[in-house]
Coordinates of C-alpha atoms in Angstrom, one line a residue:
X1 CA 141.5 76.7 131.6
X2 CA 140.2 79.8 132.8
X3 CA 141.2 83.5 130.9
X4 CA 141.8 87.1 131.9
X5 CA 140.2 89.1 129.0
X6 CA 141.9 92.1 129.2
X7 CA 141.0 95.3 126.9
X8 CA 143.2 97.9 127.1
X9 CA 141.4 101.2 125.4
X10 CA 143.3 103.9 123.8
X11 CA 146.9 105.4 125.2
X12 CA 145.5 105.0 129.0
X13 CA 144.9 101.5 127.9
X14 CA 148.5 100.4 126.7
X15 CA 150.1 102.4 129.7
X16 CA 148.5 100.7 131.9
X17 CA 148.7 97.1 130.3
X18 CA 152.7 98.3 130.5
X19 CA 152.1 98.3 134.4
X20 CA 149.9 95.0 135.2
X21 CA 152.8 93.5 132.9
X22 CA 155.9 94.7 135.1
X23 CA 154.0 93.5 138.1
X24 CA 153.2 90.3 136.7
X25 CA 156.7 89.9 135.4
X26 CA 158.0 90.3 139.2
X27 CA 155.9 87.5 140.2
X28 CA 153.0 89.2 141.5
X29 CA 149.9 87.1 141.0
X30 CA 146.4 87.5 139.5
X31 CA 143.9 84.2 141.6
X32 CA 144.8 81.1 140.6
X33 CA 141.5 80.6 138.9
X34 CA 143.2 82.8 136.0
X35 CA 145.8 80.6 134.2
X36 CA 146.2 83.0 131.0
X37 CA 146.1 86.8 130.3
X38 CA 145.1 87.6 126.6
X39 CA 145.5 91.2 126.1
X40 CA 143.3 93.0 123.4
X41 CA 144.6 96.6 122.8
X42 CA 142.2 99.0 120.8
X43 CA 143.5 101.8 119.4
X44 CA 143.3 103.2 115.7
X45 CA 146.5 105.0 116.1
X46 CA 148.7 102.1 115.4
X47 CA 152.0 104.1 115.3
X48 CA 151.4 105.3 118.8
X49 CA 154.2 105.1 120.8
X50 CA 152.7 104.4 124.1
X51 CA 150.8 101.6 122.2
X52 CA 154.3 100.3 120.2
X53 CA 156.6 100.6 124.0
X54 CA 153.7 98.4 125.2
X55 CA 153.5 95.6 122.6
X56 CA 157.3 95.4 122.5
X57 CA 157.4 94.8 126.3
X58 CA 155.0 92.0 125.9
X59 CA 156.8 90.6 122.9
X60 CA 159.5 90.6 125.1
X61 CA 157.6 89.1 128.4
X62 CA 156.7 86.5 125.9
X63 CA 160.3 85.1 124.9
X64 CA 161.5 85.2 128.4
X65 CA 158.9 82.9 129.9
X66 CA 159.1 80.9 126.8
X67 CA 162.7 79.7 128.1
X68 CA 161.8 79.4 131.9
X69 CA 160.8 75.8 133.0
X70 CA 157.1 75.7 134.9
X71 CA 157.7 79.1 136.4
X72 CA 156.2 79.6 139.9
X73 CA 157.9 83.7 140.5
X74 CA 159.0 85.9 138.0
X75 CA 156.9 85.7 134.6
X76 CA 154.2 83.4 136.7
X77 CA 151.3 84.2 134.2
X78 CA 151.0 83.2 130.7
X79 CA 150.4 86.1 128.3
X80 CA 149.0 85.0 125.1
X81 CA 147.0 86.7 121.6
X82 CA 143.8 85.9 120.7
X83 CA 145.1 83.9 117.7
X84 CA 147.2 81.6 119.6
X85 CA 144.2 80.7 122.0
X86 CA 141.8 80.3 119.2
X87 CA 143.9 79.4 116.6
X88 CA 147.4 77.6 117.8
X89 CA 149.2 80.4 115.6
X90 CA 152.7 81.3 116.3
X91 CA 153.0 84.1 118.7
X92 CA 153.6 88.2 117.2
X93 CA 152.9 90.9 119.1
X94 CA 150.5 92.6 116.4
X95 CA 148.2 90.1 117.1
X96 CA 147.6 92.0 120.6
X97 CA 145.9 94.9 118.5
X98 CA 141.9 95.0 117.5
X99 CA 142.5 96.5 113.8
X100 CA 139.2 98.7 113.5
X101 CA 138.1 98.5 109.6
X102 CA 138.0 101.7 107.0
X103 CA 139.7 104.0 109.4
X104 CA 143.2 104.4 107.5
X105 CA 144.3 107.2 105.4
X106 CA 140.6 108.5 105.6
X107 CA 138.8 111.2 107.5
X108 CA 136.1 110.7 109.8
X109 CA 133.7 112.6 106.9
X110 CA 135.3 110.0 104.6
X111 CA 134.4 107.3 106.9
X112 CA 130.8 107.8 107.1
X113 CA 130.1 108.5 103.5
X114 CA 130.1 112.2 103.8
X115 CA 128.6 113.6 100.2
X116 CA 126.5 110.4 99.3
X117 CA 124.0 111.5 102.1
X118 CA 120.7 113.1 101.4
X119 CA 119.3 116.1 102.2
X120 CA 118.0 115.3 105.5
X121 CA 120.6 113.0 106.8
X122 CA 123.0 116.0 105.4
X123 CA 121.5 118.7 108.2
X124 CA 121.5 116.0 110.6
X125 CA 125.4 115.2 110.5
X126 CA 125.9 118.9 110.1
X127 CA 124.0 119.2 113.4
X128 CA 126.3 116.5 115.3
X129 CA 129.4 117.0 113.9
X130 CA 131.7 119.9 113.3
X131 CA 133.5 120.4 110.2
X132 CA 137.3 119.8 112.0
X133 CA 135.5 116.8 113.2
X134 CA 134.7 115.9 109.5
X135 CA 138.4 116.8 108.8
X136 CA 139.6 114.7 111.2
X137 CA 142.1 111.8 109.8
X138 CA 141.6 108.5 112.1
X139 CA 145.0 106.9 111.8
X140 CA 146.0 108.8 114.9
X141 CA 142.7 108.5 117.5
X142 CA 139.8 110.7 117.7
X143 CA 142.0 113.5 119.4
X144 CA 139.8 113.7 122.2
X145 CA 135.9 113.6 120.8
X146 CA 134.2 110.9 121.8
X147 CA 131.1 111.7 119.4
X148 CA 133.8 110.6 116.6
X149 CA 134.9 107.4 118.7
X150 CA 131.5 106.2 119.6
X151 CA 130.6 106.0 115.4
X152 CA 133.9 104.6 114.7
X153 CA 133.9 101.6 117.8
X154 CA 130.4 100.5 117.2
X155 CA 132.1 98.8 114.6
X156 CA 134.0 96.6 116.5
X157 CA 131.7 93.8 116.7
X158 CA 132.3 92.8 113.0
X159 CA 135.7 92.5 113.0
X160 CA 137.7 89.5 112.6
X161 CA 139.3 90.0 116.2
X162 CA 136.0 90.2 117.8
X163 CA 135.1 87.3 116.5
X164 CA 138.3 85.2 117.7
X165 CA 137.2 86.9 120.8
X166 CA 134.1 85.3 120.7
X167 CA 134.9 81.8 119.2
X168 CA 137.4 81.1 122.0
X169 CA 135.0 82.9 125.0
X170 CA 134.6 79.6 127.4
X171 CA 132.7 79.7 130.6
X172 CA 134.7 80.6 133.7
X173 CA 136.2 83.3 131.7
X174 CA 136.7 86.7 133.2
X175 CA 136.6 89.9 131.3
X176 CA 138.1 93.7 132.5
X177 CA 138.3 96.7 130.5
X178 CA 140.8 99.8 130.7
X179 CA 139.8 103.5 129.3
X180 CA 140.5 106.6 130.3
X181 CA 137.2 109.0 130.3
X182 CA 139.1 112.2 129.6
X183 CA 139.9 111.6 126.0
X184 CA 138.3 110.2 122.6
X185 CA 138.8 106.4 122.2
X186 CA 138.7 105.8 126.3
X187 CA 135.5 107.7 126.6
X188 CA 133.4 106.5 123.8
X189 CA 135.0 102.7 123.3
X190 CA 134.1 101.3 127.1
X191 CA 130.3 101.6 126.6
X192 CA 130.0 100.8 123.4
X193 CA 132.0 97.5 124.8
X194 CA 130.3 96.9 127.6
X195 CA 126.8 97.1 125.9
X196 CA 127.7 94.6 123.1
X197 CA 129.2 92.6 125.7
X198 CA 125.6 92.1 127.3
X199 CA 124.0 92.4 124.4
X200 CA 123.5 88.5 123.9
X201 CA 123.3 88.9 119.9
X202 CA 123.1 86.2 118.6
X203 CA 124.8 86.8 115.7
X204 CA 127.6 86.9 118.4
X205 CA 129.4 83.4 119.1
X206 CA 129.2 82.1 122.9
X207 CA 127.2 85.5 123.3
X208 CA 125.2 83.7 125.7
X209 CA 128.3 83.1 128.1
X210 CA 129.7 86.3 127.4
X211 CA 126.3 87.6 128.5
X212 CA 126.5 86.0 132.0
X213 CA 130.6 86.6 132.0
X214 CA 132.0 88.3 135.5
X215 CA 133.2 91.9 133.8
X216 CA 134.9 94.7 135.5
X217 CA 136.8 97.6 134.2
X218 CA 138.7 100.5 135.7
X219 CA 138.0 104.4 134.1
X220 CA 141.3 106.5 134.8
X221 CA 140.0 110.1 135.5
X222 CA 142.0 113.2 134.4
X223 CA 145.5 112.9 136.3
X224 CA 147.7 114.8 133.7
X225 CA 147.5 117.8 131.5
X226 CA 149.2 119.0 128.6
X227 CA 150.9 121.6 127.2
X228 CA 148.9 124.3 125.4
X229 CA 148.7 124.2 121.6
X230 CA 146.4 126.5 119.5
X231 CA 146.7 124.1 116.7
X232 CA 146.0 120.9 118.8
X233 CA 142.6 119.9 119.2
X234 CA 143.3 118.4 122.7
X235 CA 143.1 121.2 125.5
X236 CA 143.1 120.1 128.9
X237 CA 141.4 123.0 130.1
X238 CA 138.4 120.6 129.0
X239 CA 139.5 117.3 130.4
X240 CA 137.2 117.3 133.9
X241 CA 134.1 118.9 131.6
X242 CA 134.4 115.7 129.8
X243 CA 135.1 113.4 132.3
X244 CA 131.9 114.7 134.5
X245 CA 130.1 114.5 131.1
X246 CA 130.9 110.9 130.6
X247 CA 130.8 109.6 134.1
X248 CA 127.0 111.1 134.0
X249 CA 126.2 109.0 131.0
X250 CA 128.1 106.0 131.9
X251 CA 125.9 106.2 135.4
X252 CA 123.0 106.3 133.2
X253 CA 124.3 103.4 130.7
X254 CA 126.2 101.3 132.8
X255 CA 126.2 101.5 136.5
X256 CA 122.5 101.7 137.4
X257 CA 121.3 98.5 135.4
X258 CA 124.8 96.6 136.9
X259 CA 126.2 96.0 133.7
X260 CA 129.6 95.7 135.3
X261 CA 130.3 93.3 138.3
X262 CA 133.2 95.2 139.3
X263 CA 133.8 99.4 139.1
X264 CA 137.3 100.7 139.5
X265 CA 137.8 104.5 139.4
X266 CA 140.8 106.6 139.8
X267 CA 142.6 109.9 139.2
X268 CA 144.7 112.6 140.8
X269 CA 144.7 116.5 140.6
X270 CA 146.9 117.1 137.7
X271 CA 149.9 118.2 138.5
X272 CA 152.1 117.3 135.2
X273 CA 151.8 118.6 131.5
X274 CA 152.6 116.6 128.8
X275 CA 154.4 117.8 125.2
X276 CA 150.4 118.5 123.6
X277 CA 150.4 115.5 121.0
X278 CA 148.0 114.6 118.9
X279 CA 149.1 110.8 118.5
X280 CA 151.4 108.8 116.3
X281 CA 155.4 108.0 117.9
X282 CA 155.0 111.5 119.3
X283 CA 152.5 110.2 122.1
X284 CA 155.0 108.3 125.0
X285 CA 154.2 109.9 127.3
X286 CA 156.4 109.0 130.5
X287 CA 154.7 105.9 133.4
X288 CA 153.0 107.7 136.3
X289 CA 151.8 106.1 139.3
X290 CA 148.0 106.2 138.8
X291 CA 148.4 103.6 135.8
X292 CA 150.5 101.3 138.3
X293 CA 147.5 101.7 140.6
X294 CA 144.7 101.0 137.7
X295 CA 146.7 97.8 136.7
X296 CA 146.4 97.2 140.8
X297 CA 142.3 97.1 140.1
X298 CA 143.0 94.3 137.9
X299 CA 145.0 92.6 140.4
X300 CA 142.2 93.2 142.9
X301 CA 139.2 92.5 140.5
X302 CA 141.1 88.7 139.6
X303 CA 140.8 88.1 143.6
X304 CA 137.1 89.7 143.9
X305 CA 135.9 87.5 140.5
X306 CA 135.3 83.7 142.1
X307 CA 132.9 85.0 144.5
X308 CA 130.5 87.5 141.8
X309 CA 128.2 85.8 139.2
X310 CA 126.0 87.3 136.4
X311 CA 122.6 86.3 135.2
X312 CA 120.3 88.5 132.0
X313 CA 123.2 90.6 131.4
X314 CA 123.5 91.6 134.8
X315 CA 125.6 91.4 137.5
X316 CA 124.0 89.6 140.2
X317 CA 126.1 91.8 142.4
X318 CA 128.1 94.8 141.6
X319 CA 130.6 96.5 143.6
X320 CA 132.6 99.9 143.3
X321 CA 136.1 100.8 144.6
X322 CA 138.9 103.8 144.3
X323 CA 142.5 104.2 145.3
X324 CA 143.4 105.2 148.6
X325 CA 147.1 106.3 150.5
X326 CA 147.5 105.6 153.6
X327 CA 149.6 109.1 153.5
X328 CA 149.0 113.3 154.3
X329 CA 146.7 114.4 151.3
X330 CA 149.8 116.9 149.7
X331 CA 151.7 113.6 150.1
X332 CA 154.3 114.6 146.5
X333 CA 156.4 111.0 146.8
X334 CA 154.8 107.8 147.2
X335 CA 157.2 105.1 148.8
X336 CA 155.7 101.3 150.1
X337 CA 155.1 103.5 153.6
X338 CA 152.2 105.0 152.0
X339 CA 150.7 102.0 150.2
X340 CA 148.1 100.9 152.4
X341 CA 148.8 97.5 154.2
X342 CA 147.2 95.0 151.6
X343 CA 148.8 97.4 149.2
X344 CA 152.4 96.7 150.5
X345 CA 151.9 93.0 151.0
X346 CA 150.8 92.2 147.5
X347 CA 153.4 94.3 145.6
X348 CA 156.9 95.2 148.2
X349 CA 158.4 91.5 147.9
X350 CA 157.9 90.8 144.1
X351 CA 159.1 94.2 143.2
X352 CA 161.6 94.4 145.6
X353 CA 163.0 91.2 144.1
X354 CA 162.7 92.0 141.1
X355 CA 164.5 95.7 141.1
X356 CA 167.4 93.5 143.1
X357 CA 167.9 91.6 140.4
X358 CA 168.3 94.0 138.0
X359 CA 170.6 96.0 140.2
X360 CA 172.6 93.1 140.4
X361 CA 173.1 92.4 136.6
X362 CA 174.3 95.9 136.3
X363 CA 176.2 96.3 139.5
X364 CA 177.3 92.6 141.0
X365 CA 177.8 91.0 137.3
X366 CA 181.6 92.0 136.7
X367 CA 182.6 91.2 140.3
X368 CA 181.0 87.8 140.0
X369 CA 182.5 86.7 136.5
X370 CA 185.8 85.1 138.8
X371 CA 183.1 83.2 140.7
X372 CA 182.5 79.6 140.6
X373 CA 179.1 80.1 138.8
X374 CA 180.4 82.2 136.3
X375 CA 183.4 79.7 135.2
X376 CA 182.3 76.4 136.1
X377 CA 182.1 73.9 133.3
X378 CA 178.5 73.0 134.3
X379 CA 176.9 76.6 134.2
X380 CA 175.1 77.9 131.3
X381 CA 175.3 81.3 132.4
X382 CA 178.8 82.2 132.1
X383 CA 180.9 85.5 130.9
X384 CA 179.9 84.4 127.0
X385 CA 176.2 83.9 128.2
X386 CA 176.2 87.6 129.2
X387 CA 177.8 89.1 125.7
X388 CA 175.2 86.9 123.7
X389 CA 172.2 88.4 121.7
X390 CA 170.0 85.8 123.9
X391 CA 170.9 87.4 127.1
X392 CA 170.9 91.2 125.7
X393 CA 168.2 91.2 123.3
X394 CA 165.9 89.0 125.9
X395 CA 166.4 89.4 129.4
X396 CA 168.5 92.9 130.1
X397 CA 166.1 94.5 127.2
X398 CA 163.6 93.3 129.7
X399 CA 165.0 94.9 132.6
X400 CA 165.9 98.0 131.0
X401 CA 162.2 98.3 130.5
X402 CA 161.5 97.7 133.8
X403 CA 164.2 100.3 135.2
X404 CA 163.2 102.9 132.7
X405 CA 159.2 102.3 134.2
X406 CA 160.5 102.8 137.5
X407 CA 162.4 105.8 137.2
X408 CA 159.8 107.6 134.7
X409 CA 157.4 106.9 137.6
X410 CA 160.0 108.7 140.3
X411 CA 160.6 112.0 138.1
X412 CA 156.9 112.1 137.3
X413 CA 154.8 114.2 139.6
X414 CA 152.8 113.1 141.8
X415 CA 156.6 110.5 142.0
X416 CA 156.7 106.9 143.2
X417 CA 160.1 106.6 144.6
X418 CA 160.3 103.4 146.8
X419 CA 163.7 102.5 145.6
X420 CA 167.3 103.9 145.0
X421 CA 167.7 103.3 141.6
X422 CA 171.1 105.6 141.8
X423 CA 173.3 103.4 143.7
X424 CA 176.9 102.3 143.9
X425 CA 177.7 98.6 144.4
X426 CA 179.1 98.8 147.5
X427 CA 176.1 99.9 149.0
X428 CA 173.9 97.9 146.6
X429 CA 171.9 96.2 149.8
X430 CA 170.8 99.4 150.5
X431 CA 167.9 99.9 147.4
X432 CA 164.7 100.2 148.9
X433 CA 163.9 104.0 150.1
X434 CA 164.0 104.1 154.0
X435 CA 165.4 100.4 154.7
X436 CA 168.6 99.2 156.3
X437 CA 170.2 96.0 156.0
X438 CA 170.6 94.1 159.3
X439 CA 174.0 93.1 160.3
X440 CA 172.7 90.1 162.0
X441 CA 175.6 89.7 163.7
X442 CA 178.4 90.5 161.0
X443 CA 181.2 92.2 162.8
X444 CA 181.9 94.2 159.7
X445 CA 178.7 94.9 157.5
X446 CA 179.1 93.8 153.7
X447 CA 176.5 95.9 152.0
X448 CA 177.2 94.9 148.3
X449 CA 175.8 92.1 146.1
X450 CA 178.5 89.5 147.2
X451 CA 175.7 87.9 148.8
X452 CA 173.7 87.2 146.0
X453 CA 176.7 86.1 143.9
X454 CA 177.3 83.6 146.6
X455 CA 173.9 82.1 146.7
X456 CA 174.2 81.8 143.2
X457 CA 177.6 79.7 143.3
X458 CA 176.0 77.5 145.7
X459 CA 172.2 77.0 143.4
X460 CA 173.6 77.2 139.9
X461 CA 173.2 73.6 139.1
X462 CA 169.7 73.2 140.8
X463 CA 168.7 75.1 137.2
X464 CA 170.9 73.7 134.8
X465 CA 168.0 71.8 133.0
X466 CA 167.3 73.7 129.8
X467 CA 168.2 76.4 129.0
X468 CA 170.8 79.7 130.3
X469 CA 167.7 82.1 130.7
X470 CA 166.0 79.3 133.2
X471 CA 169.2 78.7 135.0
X472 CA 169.5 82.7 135.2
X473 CA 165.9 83.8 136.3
X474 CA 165.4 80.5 138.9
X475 CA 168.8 80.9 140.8
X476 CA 168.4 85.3 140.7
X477 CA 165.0 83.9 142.1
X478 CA 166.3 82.2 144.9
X479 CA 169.6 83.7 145.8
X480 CA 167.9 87.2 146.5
X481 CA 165.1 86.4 148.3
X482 CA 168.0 84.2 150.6
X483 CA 170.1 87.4 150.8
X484 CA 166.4 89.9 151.3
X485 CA 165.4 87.3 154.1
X486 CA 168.7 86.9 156.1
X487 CA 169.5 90.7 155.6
X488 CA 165.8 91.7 156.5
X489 CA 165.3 94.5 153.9
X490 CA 161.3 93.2 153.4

């Protein structure tokens, strides 16, 4: 059974493992050669609350395909942790985080032994390493220096996750990796990854497949600033310095020996500032469009994989891509108009579908509590379903999430805006920006979601097999895509 390694580095990482999981929730698909997703976050800052917002949205992604029978839409992919792959253990959303040894409660001088060292090796840290580097305490990231991170990550090969990792590696397995090269764990954690990756150690389980593993990654490029802070070690002024710094080495280490089958690149001119945060719950910083595009590379990298092949540590063939618009260049709001065609066909309908339903539960769900779905003896989604702790605490805390992605991605800047998240029920047909409902011949046009609740009085039993969460997802499913098609909003 083939598996989508996925390592998510740093807050870049986590933000955009947040996107690939919305997409994947709204049913779009990775190839069908993948038939699990095993996330691996890495991150020493494990109060971080980009990192926390992430794992609680997979927890969540978790226990609502846990309830839906052999789902073929929304929540397609399995998302699993390394332990239940390797181990059968019961699923927590911990487990999705690489816990890096020696790094809590202690600075970085702490961490390599500072005052044991002898004279020599004394002038030679003195000579890399500042003393606020020395100072620095690694519970909350490297703060942007990448000459800490790179000490720190090259541990990562002897810790117990690694090895799960490794023990469960099978060949046909595919492996992508997410950094940022702007900051301090991005920069310095994907080639240190990549190189023990194809290192073929044999100290290493399966380090022979994982050699000769199809491995792509996306780096995110500066697309974001922050605010000034003369107390903060992170200054944006010195975000490109370090990302043309980095991308010169990683050409060097990486690129020109085709140590990765597949390149991704992106970033924007940064157009918004961030509150200047130096890590821990303070660092959420709000869902921007260029980490739904990244988690778009691993979309596109899934499709690309069946056809590369690696041989020595190599890729046999490597290829590189970036992010295009098919819009004006001082395009400010992205809608599906400007996605490029294969774009738009990949992501319109499953999103679309999937912002309809949500609409619906918050908009269409009082109306249709007098329908026959909603009273009839046989459903198992009625009034009481939609009060419970299963529904709330499962399903709309999903949703919520999903909502709150969206809109933090339409008040960012640059903004993607492609629906109307704003609207009143009446009009409720009329969500997606710049798309009319057709009449198809109705002498007075209903735009609200009596539609859907219709479909739904007539499909309600087709999902009444197991459980009130199947019933729910499979007939929302099917009753808005009926309503999308005979309507044509997609």
């Amino acid at each position: 059974m083939p598996k989508l390694y996925i390592f998510g580095i740093g807050g870049t990482g986590s933000r955009v493992l947040k996107s690939l999981t919305m997409l994947m929730a709204s049913g779009v698909k990775l190839d069908t050669n993948i038939e699990q997703v095993i996330p691996i976050i890495i991150d020493p800052d494990l109060s971080n609350g980009d990192l926390n917002r992430t794992l609680d949205i997979l927890k969540l992604y978790h226990d609502v395909r846990e309830e839906i029978n052999n789902p073929q839409g929304f929540f397609h992919t399995p998302i699993e942790t390394l332990s239940q792959t390797q181990n059968g253990a019961t699923f927590s959303p911990e487990q999705f985080q690489f816990r890096i040894d020696g790094t809590d409660n202690k600075s970085f001088g702490q961490f390599i032994g500072d005052g044991s060292f002898n004279k020599e090796n004394d002038s030679l840290k003195e000579l890399l390493f500042s003393q606020k580097n020395l100072d620095a305490e690694m519970q909350v990231g490297f703060k942007g220096n990448p000459n800490i991170g790179s000490v720190v990550l090259n541990q990562l090969v002897n810790s117990t996750q690694f090895l799960e990792f490794a023990q469960s590696f099978t060949p046909g397995d595919k492996i992508f990796v997410i950094n940022s090269i702007f900051g301090g764990t991005g920069a310095a954690g994907f080639p240190l990854l990549i190189k023990n990756l194809r290192s073929g150690d044999p100290q290493i389980p399966n380090s022979a497949e994982i050699r000769t593993s199809v491995i792509g990654g996306v780096t995110v490029l500066p697309y974001f600033n922050v605010t000034p802070d003369p107390e903060s070690e992170i200054d944006s002024d010195t975000f490109l310095d370090k990302a043309k710094s980095a991308m010169g080495y990683y050409d060097r280490a990486l690129l020109q020996n085709n140590s990765l089958n597949g390149f991704y690149y992106i970033g924007d001119t940064p157009k918004t500032s961030y509150e200047n945060s130096e890590g821990s719950k303070a660092q959420k910083n709000n869902a921007h469009f260029i980490e739904l595009a990244a988690a778009l590379s691993i979309v596109d990298f899934c499709n690309e994989a069946p056809r590369l092949t690696s041989s020595n540590g190599r890729a046999d063939q490597a290829y590189f891509k970036e992010f295009g618009l098919d819009a004006e260049e001082n395009v400010s709001t992205i809608t599906f108009d400007q996605l490029d065609s294969s774009t738009r066909e990949r992501i319109k309908l499953p999103l679309a579908k999937f912002m309809m339903c949500h609409l619906y539960l918050q908009l269409g769900k009082e109306k249709a509590s007098k329908s026959m779905w909603m009273v009839d003896k046989e459903t198992l989604t009625d009034k009481r379903f939609f009060e419970s702790a299963t529904f709330l605490n499962t399903v709309d805390s999903f949703f919520n999430y999903f909502s709150e992605w969206c809109s933090e991605m339409e008040d960012n800047n640059i903004s993607f805006a492609p629906f109307n998240i704003n609207i009143e029920a009446r009009q409720g047909l009329h969500f997606i920006q710049g798309v009319q409902p057709n009449k198809k011949g109705l002498l007075k046009s209903n735009d609200s979601f009596d539609g859907v609740t219709e479909a739904n009085s007539e499909s309600f039993r087709n999902f009444n097999k197991s459980s009130a969460v199947n019933q729910l997802m499979k007939m929302l499913e099917e009753s808005v895509e009926k309503v999308m098609q005979k309507r044509e909003l997609v």
